[in-house]
Structure formats: structure tokens, C-alpha cells
Short mmCIF file of C-alpha atoms and ligand atoms in Angstrom, two decimals:
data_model
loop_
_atom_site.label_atom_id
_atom_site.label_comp_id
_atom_site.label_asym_id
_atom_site.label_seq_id
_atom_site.Cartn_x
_atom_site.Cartn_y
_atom_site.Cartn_z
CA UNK A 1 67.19 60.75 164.51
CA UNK A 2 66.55 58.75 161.43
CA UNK A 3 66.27 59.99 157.91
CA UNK A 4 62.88 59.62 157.58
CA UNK A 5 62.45 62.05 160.39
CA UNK A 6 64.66 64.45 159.56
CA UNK A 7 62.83 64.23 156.32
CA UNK A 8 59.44 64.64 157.87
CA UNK A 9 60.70 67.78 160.12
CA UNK A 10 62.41 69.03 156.88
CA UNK A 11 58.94 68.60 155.15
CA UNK A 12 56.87 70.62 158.06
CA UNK A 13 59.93 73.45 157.78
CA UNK A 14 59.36 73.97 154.47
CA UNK A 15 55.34 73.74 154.57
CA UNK A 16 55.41 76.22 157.07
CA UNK A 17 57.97 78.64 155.66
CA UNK A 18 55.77 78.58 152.22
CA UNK A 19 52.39 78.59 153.67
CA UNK A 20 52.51 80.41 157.02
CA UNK A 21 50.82 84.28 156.63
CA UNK A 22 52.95 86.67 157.24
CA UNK A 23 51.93 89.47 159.94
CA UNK A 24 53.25 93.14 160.27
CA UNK A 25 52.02 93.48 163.77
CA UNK A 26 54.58 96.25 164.91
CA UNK A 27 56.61 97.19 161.94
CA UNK A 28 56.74 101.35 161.41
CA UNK A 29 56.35 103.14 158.29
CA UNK A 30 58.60 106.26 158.21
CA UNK A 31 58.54 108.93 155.54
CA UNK A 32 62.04 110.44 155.49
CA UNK A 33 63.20 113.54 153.71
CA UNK A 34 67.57 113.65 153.49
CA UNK A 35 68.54 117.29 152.83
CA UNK A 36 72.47 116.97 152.51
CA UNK A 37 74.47 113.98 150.54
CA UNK A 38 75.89 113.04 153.99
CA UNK A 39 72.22 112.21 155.20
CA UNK A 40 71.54 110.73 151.64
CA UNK A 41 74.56 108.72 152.03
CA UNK A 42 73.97 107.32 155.53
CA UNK A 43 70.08 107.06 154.52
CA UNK A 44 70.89 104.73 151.59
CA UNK A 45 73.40 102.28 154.12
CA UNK A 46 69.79 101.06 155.81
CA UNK A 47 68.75 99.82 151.76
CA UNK A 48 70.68 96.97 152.18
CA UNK A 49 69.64 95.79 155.48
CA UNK A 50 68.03 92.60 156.55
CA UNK A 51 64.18 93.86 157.85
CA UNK A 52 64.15 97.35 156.58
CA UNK A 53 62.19 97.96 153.49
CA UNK A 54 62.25 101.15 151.02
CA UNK A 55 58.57 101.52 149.50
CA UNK A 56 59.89 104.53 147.71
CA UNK A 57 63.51 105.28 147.83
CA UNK A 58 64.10 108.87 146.57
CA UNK A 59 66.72 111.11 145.87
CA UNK A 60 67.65 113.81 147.76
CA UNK A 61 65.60 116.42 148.86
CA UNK A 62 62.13 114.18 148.56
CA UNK A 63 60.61 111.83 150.99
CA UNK A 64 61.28 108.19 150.96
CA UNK A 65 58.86 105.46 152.70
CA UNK A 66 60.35 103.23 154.64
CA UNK A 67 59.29 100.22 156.99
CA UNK A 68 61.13 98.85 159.47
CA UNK A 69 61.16 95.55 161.69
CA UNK A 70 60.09 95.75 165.15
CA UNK A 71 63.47 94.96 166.60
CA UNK A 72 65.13 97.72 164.72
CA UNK A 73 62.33 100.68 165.47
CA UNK A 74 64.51 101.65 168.42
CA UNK A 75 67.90 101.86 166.53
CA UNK A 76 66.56 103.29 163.41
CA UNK A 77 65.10 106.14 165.67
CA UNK A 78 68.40 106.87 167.42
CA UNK A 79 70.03 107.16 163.35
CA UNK A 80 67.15 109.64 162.84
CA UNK A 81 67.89 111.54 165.83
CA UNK A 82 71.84 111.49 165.75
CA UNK A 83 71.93 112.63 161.94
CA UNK A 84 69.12 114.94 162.19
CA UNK A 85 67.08 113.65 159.35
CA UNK A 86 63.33 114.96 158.90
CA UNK A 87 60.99 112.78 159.39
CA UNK A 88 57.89 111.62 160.69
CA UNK A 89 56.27 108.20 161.21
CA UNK A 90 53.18 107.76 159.35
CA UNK A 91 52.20 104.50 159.75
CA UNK A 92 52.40 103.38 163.73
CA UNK A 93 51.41 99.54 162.85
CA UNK A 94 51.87 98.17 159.41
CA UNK A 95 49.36 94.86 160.04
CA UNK A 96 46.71 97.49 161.27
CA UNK A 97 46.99 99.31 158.30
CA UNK A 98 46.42 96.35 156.10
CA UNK A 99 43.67 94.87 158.21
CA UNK A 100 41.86 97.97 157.12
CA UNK A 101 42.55 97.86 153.45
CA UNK A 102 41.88 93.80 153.78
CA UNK A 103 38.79 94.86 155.37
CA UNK A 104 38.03 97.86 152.67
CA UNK A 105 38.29 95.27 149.91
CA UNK A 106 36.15 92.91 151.61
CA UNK A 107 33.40 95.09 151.92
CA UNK A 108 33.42 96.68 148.24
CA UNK A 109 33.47 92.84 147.21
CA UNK A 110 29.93 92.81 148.98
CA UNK A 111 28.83 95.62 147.11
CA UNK A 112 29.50 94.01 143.96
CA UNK A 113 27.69 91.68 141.84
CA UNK A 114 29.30 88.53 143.50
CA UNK A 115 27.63 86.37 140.06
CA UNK A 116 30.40 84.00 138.60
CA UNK A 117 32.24 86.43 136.23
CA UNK A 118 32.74 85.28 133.42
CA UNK A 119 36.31 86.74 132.45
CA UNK A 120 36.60 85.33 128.86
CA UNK A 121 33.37 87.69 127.46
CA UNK A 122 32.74 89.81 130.22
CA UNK A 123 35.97 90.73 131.75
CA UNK A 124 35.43 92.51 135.36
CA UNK A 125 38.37 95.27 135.50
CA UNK A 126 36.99 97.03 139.08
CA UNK A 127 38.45 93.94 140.99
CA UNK A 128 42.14 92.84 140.64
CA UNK A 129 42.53 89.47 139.33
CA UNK A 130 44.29 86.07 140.15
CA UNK A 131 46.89 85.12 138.11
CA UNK A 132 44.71 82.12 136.76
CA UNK A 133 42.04 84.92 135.80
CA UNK A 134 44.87 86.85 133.64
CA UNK A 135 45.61 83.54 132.26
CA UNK A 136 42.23 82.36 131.11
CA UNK A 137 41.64 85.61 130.10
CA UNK A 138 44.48 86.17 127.38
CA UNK A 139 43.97 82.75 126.44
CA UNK A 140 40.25 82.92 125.68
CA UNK A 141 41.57 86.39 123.56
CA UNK A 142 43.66 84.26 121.44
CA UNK A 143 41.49 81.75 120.67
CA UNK A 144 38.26 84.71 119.95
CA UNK A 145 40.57 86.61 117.60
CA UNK A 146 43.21 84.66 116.68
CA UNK A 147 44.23 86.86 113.93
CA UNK A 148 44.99 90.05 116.17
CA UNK A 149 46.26 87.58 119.24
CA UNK A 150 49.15 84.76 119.75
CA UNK A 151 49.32 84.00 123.24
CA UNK A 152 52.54 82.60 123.58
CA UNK A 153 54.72 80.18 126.08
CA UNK A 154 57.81 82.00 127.14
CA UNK A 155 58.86 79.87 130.36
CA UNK A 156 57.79 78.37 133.68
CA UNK A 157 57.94 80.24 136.81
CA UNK A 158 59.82 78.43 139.60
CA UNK A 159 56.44 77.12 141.30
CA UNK A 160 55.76 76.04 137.76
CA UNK A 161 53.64 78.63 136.60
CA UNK A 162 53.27 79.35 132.62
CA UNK A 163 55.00 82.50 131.75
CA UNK A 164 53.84 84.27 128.69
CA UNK A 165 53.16 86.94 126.68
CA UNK A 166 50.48 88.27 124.36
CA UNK A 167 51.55 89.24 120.62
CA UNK A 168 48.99 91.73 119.47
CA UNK A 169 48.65 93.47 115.54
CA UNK A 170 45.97 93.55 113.26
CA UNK A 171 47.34 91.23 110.93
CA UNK A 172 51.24 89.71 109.95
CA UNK A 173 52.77 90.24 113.33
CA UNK A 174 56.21 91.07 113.03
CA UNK A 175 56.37 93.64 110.51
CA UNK A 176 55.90 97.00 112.18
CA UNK A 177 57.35 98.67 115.00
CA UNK A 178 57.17 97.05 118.22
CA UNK A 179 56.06 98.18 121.20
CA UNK A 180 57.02 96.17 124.42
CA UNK A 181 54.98 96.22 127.44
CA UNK A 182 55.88 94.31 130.99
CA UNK A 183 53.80 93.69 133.90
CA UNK A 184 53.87 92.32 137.17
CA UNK A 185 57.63 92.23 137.71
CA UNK A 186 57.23 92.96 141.23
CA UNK A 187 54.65 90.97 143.73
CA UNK A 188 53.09 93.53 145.84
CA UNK A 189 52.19 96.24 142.91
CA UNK A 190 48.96 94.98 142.01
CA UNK A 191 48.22 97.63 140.06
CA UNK A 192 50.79 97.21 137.27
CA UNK A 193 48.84 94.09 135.97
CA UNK A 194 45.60 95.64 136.50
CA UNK A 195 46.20 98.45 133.76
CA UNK A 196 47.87 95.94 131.56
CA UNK A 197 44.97 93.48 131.62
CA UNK A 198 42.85 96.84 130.42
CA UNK A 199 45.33 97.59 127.67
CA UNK A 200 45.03 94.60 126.29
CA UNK A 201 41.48 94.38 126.33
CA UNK A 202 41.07 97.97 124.46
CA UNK A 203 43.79 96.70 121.86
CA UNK A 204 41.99 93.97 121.45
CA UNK A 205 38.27 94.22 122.29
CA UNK A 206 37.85 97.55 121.25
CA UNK A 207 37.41 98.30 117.75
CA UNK A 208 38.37 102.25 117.84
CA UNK A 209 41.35 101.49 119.88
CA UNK A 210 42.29 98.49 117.69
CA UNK A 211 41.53 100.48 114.61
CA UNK A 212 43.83 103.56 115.83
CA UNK A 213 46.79 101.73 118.03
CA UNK A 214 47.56 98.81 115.82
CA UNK A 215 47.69 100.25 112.85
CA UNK A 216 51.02 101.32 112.32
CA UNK A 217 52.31 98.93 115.22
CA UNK A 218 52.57 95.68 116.86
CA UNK A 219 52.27 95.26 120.51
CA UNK A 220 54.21 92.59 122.64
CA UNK A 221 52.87 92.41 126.14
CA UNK A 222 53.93 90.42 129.38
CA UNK A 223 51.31 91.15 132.19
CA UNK A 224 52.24 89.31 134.46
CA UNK A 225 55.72 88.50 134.67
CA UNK A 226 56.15 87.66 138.44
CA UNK A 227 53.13 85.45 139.43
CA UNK A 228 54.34 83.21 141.65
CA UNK A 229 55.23 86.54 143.45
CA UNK A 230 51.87 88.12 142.71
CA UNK A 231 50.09 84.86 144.01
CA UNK A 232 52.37 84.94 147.43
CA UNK A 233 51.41 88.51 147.83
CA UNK A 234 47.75 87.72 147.50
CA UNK A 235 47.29 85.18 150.13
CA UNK A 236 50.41 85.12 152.32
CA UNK A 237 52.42 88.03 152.06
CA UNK A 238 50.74 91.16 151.01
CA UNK A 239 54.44 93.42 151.01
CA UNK A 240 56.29 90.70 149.21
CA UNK A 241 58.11 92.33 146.34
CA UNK A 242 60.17 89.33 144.60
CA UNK A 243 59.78 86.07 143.14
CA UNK A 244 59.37 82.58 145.13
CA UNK A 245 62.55 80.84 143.91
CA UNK A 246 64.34 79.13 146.66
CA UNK A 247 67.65 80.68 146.30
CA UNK A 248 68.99 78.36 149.36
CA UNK A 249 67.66 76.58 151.77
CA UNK A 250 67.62 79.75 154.35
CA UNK A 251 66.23 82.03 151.80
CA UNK A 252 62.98 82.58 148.86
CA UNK A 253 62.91 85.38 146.72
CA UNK A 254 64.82 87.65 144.21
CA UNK A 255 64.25 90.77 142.86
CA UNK A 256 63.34 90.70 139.43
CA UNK A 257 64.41 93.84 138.53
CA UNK A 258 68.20 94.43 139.77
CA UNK A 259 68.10 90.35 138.39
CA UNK A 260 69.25 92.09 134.32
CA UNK A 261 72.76 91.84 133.42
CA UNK A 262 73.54 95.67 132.93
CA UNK A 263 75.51 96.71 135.63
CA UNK A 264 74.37 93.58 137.70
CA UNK A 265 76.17 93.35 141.01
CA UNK A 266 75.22 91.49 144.52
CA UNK A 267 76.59 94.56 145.63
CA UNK A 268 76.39 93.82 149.43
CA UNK A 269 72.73 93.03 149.86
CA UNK A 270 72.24 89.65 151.16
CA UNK A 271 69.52 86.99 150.26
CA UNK A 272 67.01 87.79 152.74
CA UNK A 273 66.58 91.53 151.60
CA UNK A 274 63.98 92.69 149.33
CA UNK A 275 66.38 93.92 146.59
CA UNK A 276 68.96 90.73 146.76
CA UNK A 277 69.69 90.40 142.67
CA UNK A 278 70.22 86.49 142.43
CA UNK A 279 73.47 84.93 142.21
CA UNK A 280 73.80 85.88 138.71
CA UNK A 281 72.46 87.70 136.36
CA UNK A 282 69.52 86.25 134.29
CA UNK A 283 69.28 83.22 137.49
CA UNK A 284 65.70 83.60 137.53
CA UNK A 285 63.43 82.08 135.42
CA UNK A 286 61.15 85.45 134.93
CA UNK A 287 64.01 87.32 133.68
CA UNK A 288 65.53 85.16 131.73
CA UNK A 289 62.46 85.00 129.80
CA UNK A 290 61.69 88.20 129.18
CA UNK A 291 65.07 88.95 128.22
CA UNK A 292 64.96 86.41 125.68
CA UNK A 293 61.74 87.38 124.33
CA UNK A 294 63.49 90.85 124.21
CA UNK A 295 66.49 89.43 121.96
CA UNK A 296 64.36 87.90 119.76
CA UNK A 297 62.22 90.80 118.34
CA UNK A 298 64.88 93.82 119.54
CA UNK A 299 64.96 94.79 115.73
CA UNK A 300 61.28 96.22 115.92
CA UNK A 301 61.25 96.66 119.30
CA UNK A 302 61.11 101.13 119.38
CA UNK A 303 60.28 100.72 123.05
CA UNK A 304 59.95 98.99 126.46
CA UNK A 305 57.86 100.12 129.27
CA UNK A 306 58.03 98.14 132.90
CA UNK A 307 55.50 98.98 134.66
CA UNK A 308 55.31 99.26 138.46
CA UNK A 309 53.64 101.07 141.41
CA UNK A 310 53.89 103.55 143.38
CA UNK A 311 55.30 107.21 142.88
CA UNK A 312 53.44 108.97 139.59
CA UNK A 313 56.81 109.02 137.80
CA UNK A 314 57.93 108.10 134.31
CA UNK A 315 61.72 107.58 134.44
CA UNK A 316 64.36 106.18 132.07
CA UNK A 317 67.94 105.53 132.37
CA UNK A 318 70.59 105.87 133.43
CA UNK A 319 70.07 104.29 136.87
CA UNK A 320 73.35 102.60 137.72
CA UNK A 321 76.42 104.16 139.73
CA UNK A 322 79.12 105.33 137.99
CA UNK A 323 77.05 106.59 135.01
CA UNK A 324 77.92 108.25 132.57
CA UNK A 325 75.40 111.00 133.06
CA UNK A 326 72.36 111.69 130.64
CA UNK A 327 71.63 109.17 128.39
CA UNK A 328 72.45 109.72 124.84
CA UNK A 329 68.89 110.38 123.74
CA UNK A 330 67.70 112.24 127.26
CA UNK A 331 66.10 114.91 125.46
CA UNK A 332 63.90 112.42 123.23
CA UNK A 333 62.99 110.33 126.08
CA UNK A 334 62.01 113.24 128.36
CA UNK A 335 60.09 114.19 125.43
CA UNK A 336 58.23 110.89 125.02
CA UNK A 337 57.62 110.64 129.07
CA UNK A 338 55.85 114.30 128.45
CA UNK A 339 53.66 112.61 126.10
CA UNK A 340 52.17 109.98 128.98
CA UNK A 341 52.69 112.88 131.59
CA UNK A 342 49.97 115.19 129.99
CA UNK A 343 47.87 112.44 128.54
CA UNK A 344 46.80 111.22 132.26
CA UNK A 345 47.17 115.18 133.37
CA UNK A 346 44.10 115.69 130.60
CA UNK A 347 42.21 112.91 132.19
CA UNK A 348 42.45 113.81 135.79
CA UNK A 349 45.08 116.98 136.67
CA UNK A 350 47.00 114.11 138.03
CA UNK A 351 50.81 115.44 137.09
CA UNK A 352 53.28 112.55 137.09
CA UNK A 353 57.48 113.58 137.53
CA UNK A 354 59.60 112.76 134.17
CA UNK A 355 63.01 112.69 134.49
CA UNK A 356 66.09 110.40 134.66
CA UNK A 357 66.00 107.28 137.19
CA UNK A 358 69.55 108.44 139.12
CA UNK A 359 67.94 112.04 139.53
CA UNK A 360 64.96 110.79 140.74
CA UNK A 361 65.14 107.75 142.47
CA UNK A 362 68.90 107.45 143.07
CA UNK A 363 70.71 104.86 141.90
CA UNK A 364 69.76 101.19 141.54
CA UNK A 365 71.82 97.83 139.98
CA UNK A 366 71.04 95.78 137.32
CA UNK A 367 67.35 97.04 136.46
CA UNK A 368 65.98 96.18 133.78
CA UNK A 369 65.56 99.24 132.26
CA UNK A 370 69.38 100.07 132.24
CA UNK A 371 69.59 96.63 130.61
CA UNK A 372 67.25 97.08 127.63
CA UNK A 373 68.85 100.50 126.86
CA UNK A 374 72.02 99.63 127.40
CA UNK A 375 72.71 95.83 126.45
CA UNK A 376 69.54 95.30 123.83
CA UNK A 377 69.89 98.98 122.51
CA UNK A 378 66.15 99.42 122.50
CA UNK A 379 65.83 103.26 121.76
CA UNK A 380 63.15 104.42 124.08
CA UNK A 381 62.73 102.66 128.09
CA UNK A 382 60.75 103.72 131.11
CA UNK A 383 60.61 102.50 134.14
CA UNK A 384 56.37 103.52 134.78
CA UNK A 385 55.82 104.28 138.58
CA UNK A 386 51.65 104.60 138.87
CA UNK A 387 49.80 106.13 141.34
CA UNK A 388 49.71 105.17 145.01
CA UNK A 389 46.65 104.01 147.06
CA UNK A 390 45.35 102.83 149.92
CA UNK A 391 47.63 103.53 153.51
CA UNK A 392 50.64 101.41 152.36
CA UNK A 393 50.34 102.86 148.55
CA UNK A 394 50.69 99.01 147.91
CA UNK A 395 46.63 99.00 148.16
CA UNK A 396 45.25 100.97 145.80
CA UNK A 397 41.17 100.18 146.33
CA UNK A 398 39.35 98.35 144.39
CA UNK A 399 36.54 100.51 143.90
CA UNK A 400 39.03 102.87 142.39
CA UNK A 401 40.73 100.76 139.71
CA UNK A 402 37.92 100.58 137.11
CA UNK A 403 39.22 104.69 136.92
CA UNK A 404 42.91 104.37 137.26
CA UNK A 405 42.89 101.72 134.45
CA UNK A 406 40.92 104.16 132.28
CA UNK A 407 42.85 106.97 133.25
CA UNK A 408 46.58 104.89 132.54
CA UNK A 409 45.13 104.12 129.09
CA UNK A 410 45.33 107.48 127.58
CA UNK A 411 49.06 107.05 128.60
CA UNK A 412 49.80 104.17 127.12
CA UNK A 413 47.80 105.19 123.88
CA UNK A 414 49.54 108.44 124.05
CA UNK A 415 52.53 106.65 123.77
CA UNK A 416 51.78 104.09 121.42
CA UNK A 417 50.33 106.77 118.58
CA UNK A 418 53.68 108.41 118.90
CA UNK A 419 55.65 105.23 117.78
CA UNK A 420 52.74 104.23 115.48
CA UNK A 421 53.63 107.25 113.97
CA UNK A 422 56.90 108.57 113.93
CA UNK A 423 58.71 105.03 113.32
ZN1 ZN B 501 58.42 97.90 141.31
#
């Protein structure tokens, strides 16, 4: 074979490894409750492998999701058996499950003024939007009120897209407390951007907002740190979590958020697997980014918030193994997550779980939440898990998120008064 052909068979590999949909025609969803640390323990072996996939990995004593590949359904049946874990299957075929919330979508989209939408003036916030639509959006806010808004450059995204983040105040950004906001980190929770996009437009847009929540504080907002991810997810790939960085020529994707230095390890999860953190810490171009963002303003910074989907839980650090417990501050920060907690509970009786991310979730490496506590020393961090929706959780419908992103502001303004005030 020449080299031309190889190239031209290379070429066709790599079109059809980038553009091909992905189907989860016979994958299982499991929910799976461990009741001892031994069934923890042996639970939390299957995180690292190659075709399983945690949608909520829990501690002990709560249910984790969990979907599996076809091939392992059999074996990871005979594991629950032999240890004796509860658990029941409650999704029988993944793709049929997201055929119907495909199809769900598609319909509401009928039902709904399909007019050009202008998202500059009249922003639409019961759909989700493209990444091009966030774009153009917090562009268009920059230019209408350029002395509340910088949009600014922070990077390119692997596939080349702009990174960037929105720098929000009502006047001389830079000289009260900062509060930092990320969105988007991971691909497949939609909703994350969807309340950020909101935020931003009652911050800005919104003259009582404005007036009350950028008084005594600046705002620094990424929504939409991951969108080559967030793109993928959209038309290829609707469980892909990571970013589309080809790591090697076998393998696309890292995860974002065990990508921060604090406590980063590649552990023994291979590229391939849905938490693989990079070769090193701060490899990927949507971390490194943010990050530096972070060590520019971490002076004003009071507090971060990443922002993610699905479990109703406000968490904070520590997250990593071998920690040294609490966190210094664990009583303030459980304080603060009350504050969001019975601002949405107000709102809708919704109650979300606050509490520590080890306790909760179990352990995780190099998040970025242990990361801006514990390397940038910002004071307050949570790790936001919103609600779930749809029959994956991934889906929350669309005819629903015009109320979720309502409901999710009186957290985030909850919050925000509190720094606005007490900083
Ligand atoms: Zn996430």
C-alpha cells in the first residue's frame, strides 16, 4: 500500500470515528444501592472500567446509576448476584430510552413558535441552545451594555472553538468581591448551561436583579466551558461526558473535571473511560483556561460554583482520598449550601442534599473543586448537582426548562446577596 492510501484510509478512520452517531441499542441502566464498605468497595472497582458508565456514583447506602455495555450485561449481573448487592434495572434499552426523549423534544419543538429567534433581543430560554447561540448571545450583551459586560477570550477549544467568559458589574470591574460561576464542564449536562445563560441574562437584562446582585459584587461567568463536548453530545453522542481532544490516536476525550491539579492522578483509569484525567494535569485546553482565569482574579474571587447535572445536591470539598476530613471552613460552607438549598425549596418544595463531596458522592481525583479550595485558596466552592429529567436524567425536557432556570435563579441570587453582603 502506498502512502497516499494509507493516508486516504487514515482519513475515512478518522471521519468516521468523529462523525459516526453513536447508538445505545442494548446497553442497561442499573440503579444500585451498596449497604456494606465491602460492596462499596467492589462497586467502585467497575468505575474504572472500559464500557461501564456511573451517571451518579454515590456513597454508601444510596443508589448509584449505572450503564453498562452490552457485552458486559451478563458479567455485571453475575457481580450483582455473587455479592448480593440491591438492585434493580431500570432502564432495559438505553437507545430506546433516548429515542423517546429525542422524540419528546421533537414534538415540543412543533409546539413552539418555530419563527427565527432572535437570541441577541429576544433570548428563547424554554429550548436549550447551540453553543453558537450562547456565543452570539453574550456577545451581542457586551456590545448592548458594554459598561456592565466584557466578553472576554480565554482560549480555544481543541476543535478550535472560542472559550470565554463574561465579566459582569455595574461599573469598574474588578473592585468588589468576585463571584465565579462555571458552566458546561461536562458534555451531556445540558442543563448546567441552560441556567447559566438565564443568570446572565437577569444580571444583565434585568434591571431589579442588576440593581440588587451587582451592587456590592462582580460576577465572572464561564457558561460554557466544554463545547466541543456539548456540540458532540448534541448531534453524535448524546451520553458523552468529556471533551473532544484526541488524546492518541486510539482515543478522544478527557474529563474536565478530575483534569485540575489537586490531587490529580491517572489513577488506573485508562483513556477510553469516561473519567480518564489527561496525561497531566491542566493538558486540556478547557482547564487550563479556566484555571488561569482563576489565578488571575483569585484575590476577589469569595467563591466558585461548577455547575453540573444530575442529583439535587450542593457539595464542597474535600473530595479526594486520603483527606484530611472536613474542610477547614465545613461549617461556613454547609451554611452557604443551606442558603441555595432553601432558596429553590421556597420556589418549588424541591429539597436539594448539602454536605461534603467524600460523604456524598465518594471520592473523586483531581476535581476541580478540590483544586480551587485547595491550590487557589478560594474560600467558598461547590460542586452544584441540578435536578434530573427525562429517563436518563441527562434529558431534562424542554418544555420544563423555562421553570428549572427560574427556579435555579433564586439559588444563585441567594447566594450571590450573601457575598454581596457579608464580604
Ligand atoms: Zn458533571
Amino acid at each position: 500500500m502506498n502512502s497516499f492510501s494509507s493516508f486516504l484510509i487514515l482519513m475515512v478512520a478518522c471521519i468516521c470515528t468523529t462523525r459516526a452517531f453513536v447508538s445505545y441499542r442494548g446497553y442497561k441502566a442499573y440503579e444500585v444501592t451498596p449497604t456494606t464498605d465491602r460492596q462499596y468497595r467492589e462497586l467502585a472497582i467497575w468505575r474504572n472500567l472500559d464500557g461501564v458508565d456511573f451517571w451518579r456514583f454515590y456513597a454508601k447506602g444510596m443508589a448509584s446509576t449505572v450503564m453498562i455495555e452490552p457485552k458486559l450485561v451478563a458479567k455485571f449481573e453475575r457481580f450483582l448476584e455473587f455479592t448480593n448487592m440491591t438492585s434493580k434495572v431500570v432502564l432495559d434499552d438505553v437507545e430506546d430510552a433516548l429515542e423517546q426523549d429525542r422524540q419528546s423534544r421533537s414534538e415540543y419543538r412543533k409546539t413552539i413558535s418555530n419563527g427565527s429567534v432572535d437570541f441577541t433581543t429576544d433570548p428563547n430560554f424554554n429550548i436549550y441552545w447551540s453553543s453558537d447561540q450562547m456565543e452570539t448571545y453574550s456577545r451581542s450583551l457586551a456590545q448592548r451594555f458594554p459598561n456592565r459586560v466584557q466578553f472576554e477570550v480565554i482560549g480555544r477549544s481543541a476543535q478550535n472553538r472560542i472559550l470565554y467568559a463574561l465579566k459582569i458589574s455595574n461599573g469598574g470591574f474588578g473592585n468588589k468581591p468576585l463571584i465565579f460561576i462555571e458552566g458546561g464542564c461536562h458534555a451531556r449536562e445540558w442543563v448546567s448551561q441552560a441556567t447559566v445563560m438565564y443568570l446572565i441574562h437577569r444580571l444583565v437584562e434585568d434591571p431589579v436583579a442588576s440593581n440588587e446582585l451587582l451592587e456590592n459584587a462582580d460576577w465572572i461567568i464561564t457558561p460554557n466551558l466544554n463545547p466541543d463536548g456539548y456540540e458532540f453530545s448534541r448531534t453524535n453522542n448524546r451520553l458523552w461526558r468529556q471533551n473532544r481532544r484526541q488524546v492518541n490516536p486510539n482515543c478522544v476525550g478527557v474529563d474536565l473535571n478530575r483534569n485540575f491539579a489537586f490531587s490529580w492522578r491517572t489513577a488506573t483509569v485508562a483513556c477510553g473511560s469516561q473519567t480518564f484525567s489527561g496525561p497531566s494535569p491542566f493538558s486540556e485546553p478547557e482547564s487550563h483556561a479556566i484555571n488561569d482565569l482563576m489565578s488571575r482574579y483569585r484575590q476577589n474571587i469569595k467563591i466558585y460554583l461548577t455547575v453540573h447535572s444530575f442529583g439535587d445536591m450542593v457539595l464542597f470539598p474535600w473530595g479526594f482520598q486520603g483527606s484530611p476530613g472536613l474542610i477547614g471552613n465545613h461549617e461556613y460552607h454547609h451554611q452557604v449550601g443551606l442558603l441555595w438549598r432553601n432558596a429553590i425549596q421556597a420556589q418549588t418544595g424541591k429539597v436539594y442534599a448539602v454536605g461534603n463531596v467524600a460523604q456524598l458522592l465518594g471520592n473523586a481525583f483531581g476535581a476541580s473543586d478540590d483544586h480551587m479550595a485547595g491550590n487557589q485558596n478560594v474560600n467558598l466552592v461547590y460542586t452544584l448537582e441540578l435536578s434530573r429529567g427525562g429517563l436518563t436524567g441527562f434529558d431534562f425536557p424542554e418544555s420544563q426548562i423555562g421553570n428549572l432556570v427560574r427556579e435555579t435563579f433564586h439559588g444563585y441570587r441567594a447566594i450571590g446577596l450573601h457575598i454581596g453582603r457579608n464580604y
